[in-house]
XYZ file of N, CA and C in Angstrom:
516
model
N 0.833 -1.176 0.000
C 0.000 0.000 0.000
C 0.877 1.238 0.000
N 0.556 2.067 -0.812
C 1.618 3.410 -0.767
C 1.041 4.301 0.169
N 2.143 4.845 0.981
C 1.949 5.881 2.539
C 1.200 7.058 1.735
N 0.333 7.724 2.428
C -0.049 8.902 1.885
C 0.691 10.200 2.611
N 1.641 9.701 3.081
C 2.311 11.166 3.493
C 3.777 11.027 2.663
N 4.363 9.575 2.311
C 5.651 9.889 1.545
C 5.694 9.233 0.521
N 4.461 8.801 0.371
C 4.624 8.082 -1.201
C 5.082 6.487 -0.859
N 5.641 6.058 0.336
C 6.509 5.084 0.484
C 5.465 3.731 0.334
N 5.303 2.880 0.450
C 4.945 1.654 0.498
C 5.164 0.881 2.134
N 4.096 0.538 2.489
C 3.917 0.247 3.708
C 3.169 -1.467 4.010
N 3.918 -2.700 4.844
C 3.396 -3.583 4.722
C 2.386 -3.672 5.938
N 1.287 -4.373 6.044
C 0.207 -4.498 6.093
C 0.290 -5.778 6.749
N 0.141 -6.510 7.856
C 0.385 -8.163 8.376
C -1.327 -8.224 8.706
N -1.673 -9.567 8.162
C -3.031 -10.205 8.601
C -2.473 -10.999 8.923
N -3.646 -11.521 10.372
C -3.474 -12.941 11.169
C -4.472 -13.301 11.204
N -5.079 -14.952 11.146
C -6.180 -15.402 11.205
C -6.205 -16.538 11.822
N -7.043 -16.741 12.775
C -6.946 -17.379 13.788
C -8.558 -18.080 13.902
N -8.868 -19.814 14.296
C -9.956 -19.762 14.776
C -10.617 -19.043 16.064
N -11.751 -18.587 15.596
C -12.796 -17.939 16.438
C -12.677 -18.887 17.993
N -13.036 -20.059 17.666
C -12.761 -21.724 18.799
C -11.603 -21.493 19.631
N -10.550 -21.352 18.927
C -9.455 -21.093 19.893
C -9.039 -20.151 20.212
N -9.681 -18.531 19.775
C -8.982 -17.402 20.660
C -10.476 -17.669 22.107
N -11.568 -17.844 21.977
C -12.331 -18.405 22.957
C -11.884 -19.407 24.288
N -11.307 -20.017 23.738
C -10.783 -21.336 24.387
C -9.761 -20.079 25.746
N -8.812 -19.604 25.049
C -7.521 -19.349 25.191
C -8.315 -18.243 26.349
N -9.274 -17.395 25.978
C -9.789 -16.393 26.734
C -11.120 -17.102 27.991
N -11.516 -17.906 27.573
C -11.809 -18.823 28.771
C -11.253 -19.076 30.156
N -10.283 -19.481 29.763
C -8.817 -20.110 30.629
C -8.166 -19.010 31.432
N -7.627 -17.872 30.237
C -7.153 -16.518 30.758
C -8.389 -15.870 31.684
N -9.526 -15.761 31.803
C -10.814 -15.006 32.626
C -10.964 -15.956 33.554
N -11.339 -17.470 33.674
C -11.008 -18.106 34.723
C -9.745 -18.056 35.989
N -8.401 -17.497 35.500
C -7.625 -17.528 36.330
C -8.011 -15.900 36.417
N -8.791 -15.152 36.349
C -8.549 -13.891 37.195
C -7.914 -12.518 36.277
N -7.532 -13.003 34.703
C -6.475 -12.445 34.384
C -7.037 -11.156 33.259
N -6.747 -10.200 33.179
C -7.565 -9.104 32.090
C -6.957 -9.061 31.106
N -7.289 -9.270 29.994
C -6.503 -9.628 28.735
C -6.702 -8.281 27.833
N -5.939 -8.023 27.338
C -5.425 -6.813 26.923
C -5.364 -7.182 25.450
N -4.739 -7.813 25.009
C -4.686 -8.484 23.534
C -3.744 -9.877 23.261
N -4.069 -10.492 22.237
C -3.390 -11.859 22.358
C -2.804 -11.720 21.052
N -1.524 -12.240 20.438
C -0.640 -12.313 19.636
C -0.281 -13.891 19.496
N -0.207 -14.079 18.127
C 0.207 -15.187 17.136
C 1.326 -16.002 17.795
N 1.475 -17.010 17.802
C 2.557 -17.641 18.435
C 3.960 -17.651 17.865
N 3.698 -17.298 16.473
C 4.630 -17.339 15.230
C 5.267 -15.755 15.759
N 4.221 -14.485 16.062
C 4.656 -13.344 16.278
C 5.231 -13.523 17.442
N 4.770 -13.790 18.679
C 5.707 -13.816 19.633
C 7.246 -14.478 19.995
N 7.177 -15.989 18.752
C 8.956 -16.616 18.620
C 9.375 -15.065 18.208
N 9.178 -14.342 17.320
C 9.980 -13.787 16.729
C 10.319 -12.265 17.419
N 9.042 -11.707 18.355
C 9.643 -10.844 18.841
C 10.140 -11.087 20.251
N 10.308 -12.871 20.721
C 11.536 -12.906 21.719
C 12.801 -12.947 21.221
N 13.139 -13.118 19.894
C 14.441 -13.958 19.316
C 15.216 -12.873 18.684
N 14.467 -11.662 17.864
C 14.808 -10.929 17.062
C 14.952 -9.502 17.961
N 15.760 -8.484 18.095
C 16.667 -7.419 18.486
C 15.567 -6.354 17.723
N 14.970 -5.548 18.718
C 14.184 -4.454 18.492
C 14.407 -3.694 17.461
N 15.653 -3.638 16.721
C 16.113 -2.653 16.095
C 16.168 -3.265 14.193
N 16.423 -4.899 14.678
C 17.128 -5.223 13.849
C 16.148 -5.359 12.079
N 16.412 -4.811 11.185
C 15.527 -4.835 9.914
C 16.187 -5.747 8.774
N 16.913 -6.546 9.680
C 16.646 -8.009 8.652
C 16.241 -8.847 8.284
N 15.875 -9.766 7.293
C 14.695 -10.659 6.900
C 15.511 -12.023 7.271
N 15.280 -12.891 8.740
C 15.817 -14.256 8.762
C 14.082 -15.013 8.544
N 14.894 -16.302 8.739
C 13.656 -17.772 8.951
C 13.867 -17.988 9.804
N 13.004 -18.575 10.688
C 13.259 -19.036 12.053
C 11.965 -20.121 11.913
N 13.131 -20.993 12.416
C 12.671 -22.393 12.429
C 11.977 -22.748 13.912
N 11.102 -22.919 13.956
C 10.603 -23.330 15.304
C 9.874 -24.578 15.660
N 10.409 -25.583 16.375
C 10.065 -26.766 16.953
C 9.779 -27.624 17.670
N 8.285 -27.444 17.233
C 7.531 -27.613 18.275
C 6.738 -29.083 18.739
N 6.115 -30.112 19.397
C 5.752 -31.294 19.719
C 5.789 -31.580 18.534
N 4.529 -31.343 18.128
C 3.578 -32.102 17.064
C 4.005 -31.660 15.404
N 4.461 -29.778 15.369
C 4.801 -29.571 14.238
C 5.842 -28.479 13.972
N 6.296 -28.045 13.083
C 7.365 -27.289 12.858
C 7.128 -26.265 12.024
N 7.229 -25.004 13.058
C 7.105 -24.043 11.999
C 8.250 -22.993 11.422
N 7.685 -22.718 10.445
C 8.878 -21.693 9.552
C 8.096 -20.497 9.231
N 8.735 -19.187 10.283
C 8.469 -17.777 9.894
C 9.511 -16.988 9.180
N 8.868 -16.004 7.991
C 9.837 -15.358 7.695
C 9.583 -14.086 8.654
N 10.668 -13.563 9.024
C 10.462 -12.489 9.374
C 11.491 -11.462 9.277
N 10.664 -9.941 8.762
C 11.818 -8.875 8.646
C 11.074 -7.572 9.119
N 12.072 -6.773 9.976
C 11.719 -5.777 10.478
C 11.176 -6.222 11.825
N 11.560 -7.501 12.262
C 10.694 -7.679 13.692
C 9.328 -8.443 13.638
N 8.958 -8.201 11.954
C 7.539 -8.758 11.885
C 7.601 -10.081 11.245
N 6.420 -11.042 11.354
C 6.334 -12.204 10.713
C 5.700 -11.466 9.388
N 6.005 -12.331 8.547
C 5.489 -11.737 6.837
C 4.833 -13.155 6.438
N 5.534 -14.117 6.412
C 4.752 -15.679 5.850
C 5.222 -16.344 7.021
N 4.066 -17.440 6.739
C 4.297 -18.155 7.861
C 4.247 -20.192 6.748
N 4.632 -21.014 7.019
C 4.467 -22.284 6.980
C 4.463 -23.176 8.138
N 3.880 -24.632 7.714
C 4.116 -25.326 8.643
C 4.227 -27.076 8.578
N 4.836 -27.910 8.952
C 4.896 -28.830 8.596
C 4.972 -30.046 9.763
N 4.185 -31.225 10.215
C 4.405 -32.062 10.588
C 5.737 -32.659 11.194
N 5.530 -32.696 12.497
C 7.076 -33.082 12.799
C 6.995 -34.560 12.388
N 8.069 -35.322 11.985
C 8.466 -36.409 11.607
C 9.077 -37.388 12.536
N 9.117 -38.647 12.907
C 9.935 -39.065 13.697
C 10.500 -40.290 13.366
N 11.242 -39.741 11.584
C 11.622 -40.462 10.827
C 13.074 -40.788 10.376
N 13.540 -41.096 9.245
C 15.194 -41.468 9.209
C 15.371 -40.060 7.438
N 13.929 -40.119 7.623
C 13.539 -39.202 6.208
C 13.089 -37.682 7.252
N 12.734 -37.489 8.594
C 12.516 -35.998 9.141
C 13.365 -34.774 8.168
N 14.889 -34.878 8.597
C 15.390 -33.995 7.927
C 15.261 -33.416 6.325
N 14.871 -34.838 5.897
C 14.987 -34.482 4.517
C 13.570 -33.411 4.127
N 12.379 -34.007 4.789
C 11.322 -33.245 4.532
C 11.349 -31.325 5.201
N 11.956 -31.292 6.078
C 12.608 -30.117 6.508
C 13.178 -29.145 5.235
N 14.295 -30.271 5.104
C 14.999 -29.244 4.284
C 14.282 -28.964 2.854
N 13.531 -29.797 2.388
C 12.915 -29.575 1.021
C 11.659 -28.638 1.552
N 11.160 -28.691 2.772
C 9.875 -26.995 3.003
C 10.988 -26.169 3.548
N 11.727 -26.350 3.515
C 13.319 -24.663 4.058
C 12.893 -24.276 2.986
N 13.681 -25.612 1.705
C 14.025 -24.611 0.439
C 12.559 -24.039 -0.480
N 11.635 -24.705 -0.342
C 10.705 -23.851 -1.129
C 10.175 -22.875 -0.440
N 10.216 -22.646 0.912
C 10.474 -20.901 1.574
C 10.901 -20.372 0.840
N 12.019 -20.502 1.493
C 13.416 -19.662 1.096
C 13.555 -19.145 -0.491
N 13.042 -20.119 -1.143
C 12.883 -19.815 -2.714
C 11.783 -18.717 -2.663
N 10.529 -19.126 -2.465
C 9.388 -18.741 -2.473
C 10.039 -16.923 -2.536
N 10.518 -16.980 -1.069
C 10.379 -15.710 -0.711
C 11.283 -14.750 -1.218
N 12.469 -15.294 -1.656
C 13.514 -14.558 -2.123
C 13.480 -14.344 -3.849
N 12.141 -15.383 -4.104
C 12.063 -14.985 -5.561
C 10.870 -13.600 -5.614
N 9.830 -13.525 -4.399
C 9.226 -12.651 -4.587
C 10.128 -11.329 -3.961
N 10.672 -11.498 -3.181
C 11.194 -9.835 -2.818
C 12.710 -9.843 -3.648
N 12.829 -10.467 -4.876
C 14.438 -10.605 -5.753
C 14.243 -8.621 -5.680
N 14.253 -7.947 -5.969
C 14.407 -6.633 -6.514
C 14.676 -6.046 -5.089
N 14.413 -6.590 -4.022
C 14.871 -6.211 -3.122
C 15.774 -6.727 -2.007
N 17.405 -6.732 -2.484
C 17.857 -7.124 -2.142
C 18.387 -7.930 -0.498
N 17.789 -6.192 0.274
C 17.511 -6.208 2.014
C 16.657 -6.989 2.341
N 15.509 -7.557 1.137
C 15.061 -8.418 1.964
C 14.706 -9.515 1.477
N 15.685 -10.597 1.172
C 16.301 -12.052 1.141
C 16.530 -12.018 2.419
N 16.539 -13.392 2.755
C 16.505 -14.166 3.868
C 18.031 -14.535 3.923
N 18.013 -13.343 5.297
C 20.003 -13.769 5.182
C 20.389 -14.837 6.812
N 19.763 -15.135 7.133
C 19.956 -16.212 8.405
C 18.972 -17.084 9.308
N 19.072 -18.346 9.317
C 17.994 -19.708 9.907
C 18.605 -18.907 11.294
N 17.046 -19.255 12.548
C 17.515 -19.127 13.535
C 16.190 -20.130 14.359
N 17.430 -21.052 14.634
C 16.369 -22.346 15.024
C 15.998 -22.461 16.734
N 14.611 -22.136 16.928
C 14.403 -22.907 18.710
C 13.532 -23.680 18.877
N 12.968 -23.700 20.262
C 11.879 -24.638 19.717
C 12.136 -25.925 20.965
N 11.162 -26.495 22.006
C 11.716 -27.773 22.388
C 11.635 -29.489 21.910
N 11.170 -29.314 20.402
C 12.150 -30.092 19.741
C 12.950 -30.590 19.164
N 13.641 -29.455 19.516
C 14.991 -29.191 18.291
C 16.350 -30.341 18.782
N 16.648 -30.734 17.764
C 17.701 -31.206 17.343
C 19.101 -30.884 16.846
N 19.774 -30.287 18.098
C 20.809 -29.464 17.669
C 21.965 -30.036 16.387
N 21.398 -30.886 15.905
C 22.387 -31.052 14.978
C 21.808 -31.017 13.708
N 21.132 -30.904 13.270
C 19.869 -29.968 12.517
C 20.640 -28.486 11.759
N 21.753 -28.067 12.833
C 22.254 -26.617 12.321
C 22.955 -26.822 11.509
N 24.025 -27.881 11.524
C 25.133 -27.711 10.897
C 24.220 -28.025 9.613
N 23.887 -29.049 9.199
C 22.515 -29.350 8.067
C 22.146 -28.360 7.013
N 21.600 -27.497 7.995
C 20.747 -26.290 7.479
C 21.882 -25.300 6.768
N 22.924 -25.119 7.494
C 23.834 -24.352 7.217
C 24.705 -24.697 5.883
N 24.614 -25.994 5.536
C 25.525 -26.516 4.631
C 24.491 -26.724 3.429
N 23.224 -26.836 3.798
C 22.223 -26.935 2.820
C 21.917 -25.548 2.149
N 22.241 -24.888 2.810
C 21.416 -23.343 2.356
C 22.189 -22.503 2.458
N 23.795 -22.225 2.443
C 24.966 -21.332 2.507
C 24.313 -20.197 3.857
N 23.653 -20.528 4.448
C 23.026 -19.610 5.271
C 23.532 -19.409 6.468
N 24.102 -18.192 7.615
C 23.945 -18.799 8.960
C 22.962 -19.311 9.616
N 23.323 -19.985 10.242
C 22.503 -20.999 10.861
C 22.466 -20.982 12.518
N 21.792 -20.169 13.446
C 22.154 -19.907 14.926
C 21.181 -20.523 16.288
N 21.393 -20.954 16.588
C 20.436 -21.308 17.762
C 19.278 -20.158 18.524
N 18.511 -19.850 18.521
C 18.265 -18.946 19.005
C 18.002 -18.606 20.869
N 18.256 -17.422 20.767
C 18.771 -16.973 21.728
C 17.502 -16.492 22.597
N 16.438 -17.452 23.828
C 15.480 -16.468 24.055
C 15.865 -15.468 25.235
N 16.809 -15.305 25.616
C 17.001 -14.003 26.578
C 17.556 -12.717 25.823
N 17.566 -12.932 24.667
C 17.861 -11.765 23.117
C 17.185 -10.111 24.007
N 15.891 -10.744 23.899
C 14.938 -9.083 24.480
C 14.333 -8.758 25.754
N 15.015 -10.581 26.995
C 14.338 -10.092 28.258
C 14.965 -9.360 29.272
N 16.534 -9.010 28.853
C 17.179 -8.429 30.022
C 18.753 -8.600 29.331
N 19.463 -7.659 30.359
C 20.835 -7.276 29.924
C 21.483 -8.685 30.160
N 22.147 -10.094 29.525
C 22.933 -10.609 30.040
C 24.483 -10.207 30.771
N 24.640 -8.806 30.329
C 25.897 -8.608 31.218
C 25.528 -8.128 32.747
N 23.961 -7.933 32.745
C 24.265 -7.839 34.210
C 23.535 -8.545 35.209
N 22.525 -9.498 34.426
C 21.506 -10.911 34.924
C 21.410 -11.902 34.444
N 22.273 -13.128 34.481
C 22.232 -14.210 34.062
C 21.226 -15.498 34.578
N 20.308 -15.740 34.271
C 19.329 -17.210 35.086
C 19.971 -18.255 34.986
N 19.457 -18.583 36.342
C 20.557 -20.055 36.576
C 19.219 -20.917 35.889
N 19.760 -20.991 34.102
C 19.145 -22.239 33.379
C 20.441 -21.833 32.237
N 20.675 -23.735 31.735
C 21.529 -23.822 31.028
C 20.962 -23.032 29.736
N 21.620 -23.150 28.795
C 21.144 -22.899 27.490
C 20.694 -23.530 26.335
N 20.825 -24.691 26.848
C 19.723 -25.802 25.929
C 18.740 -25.549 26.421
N 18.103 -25.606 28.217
C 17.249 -25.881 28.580
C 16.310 -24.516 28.144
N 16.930 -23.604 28.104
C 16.549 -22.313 27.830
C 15.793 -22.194 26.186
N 16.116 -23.186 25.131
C 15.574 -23.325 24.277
C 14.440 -24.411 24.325
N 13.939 -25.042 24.978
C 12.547 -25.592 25.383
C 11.001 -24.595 25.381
């Protein structure tokens, strides 16, 4: 959509959600007492624990979860597409991974090609079913960095509060 004050082009995020389960979710939340203010995408919230307030680059972030695995793109902080795929608990898992990475990753970098800033320049995998060896994979599959993600990124200074939890456990 073009800005009407600079001409610029401005993106626009829809989320759609069943009616059933923002109910459910607000059930639960009013039963314990609690005043709900607004509820956010689960896909939006990986990404604005993982991703740096500032930062306006377009990564994937792989997230892995029981039952399924999802893949957000996100740039500027925001989710833009979202996929999702069946976790596997197969000798073939990875392979199906990496073949929905690459038709992302294609997908998306063939639609924003003219814009260079925003190709997908780094996987950033969490999630508590991740398989840390999954990175090196990803990384060799897709010339991409490939990083664990980090969820104490946006909750506090690590130089001056560290939680006594390891950092695997911290990706659960």
């Amino acid at each position: 959509f073009p800005s009407h004050d600079k001409g610029q082009e401005v993106d626009v995020i829809v989320s759609a959600v069943l009616q059933s389960a923002i109910e459910s979710y607000l059930e639960v939340l009013q039963a314990a007492g609690l005043e709900i203010y607004s509820l956010e995408t689960e896909s939006q919230a990986v990404a604005r624990a993982l991703i740096p307030p500032h930062d306006t680059k377009t990564d994937l972030i792989i997230h892995f979860g029981a039952r399924i695995v999802g893949l957000y793109v996100v740039s500027h902080r925001l989710v833009h597409f979202t996929s999702t795929i069946n976790r596997l608990e197969s000798d073939d898992a990875s392979n199906s991974l990496i073949a929905e990475v690459k038709k992302v990753i294609s997908y998306w970098n063939t639609e924003r090609s003219a814009s260079n800033e925003r190709t997908i320049q780094k996987i950033i995998l969490c999630g508590s079913g991740l398989d840390e060896s999954i990175t090196e994979t990803l990384a060799n599959s897709f010339q991409l960095e490939t990083v664990l993600g980090d969820v104490w990124e946006n909750a506090f200074r690590p130089d001056i509060v560290v939680p006594d939890i390891s950092f695997t456990d911290s990706l659960s």
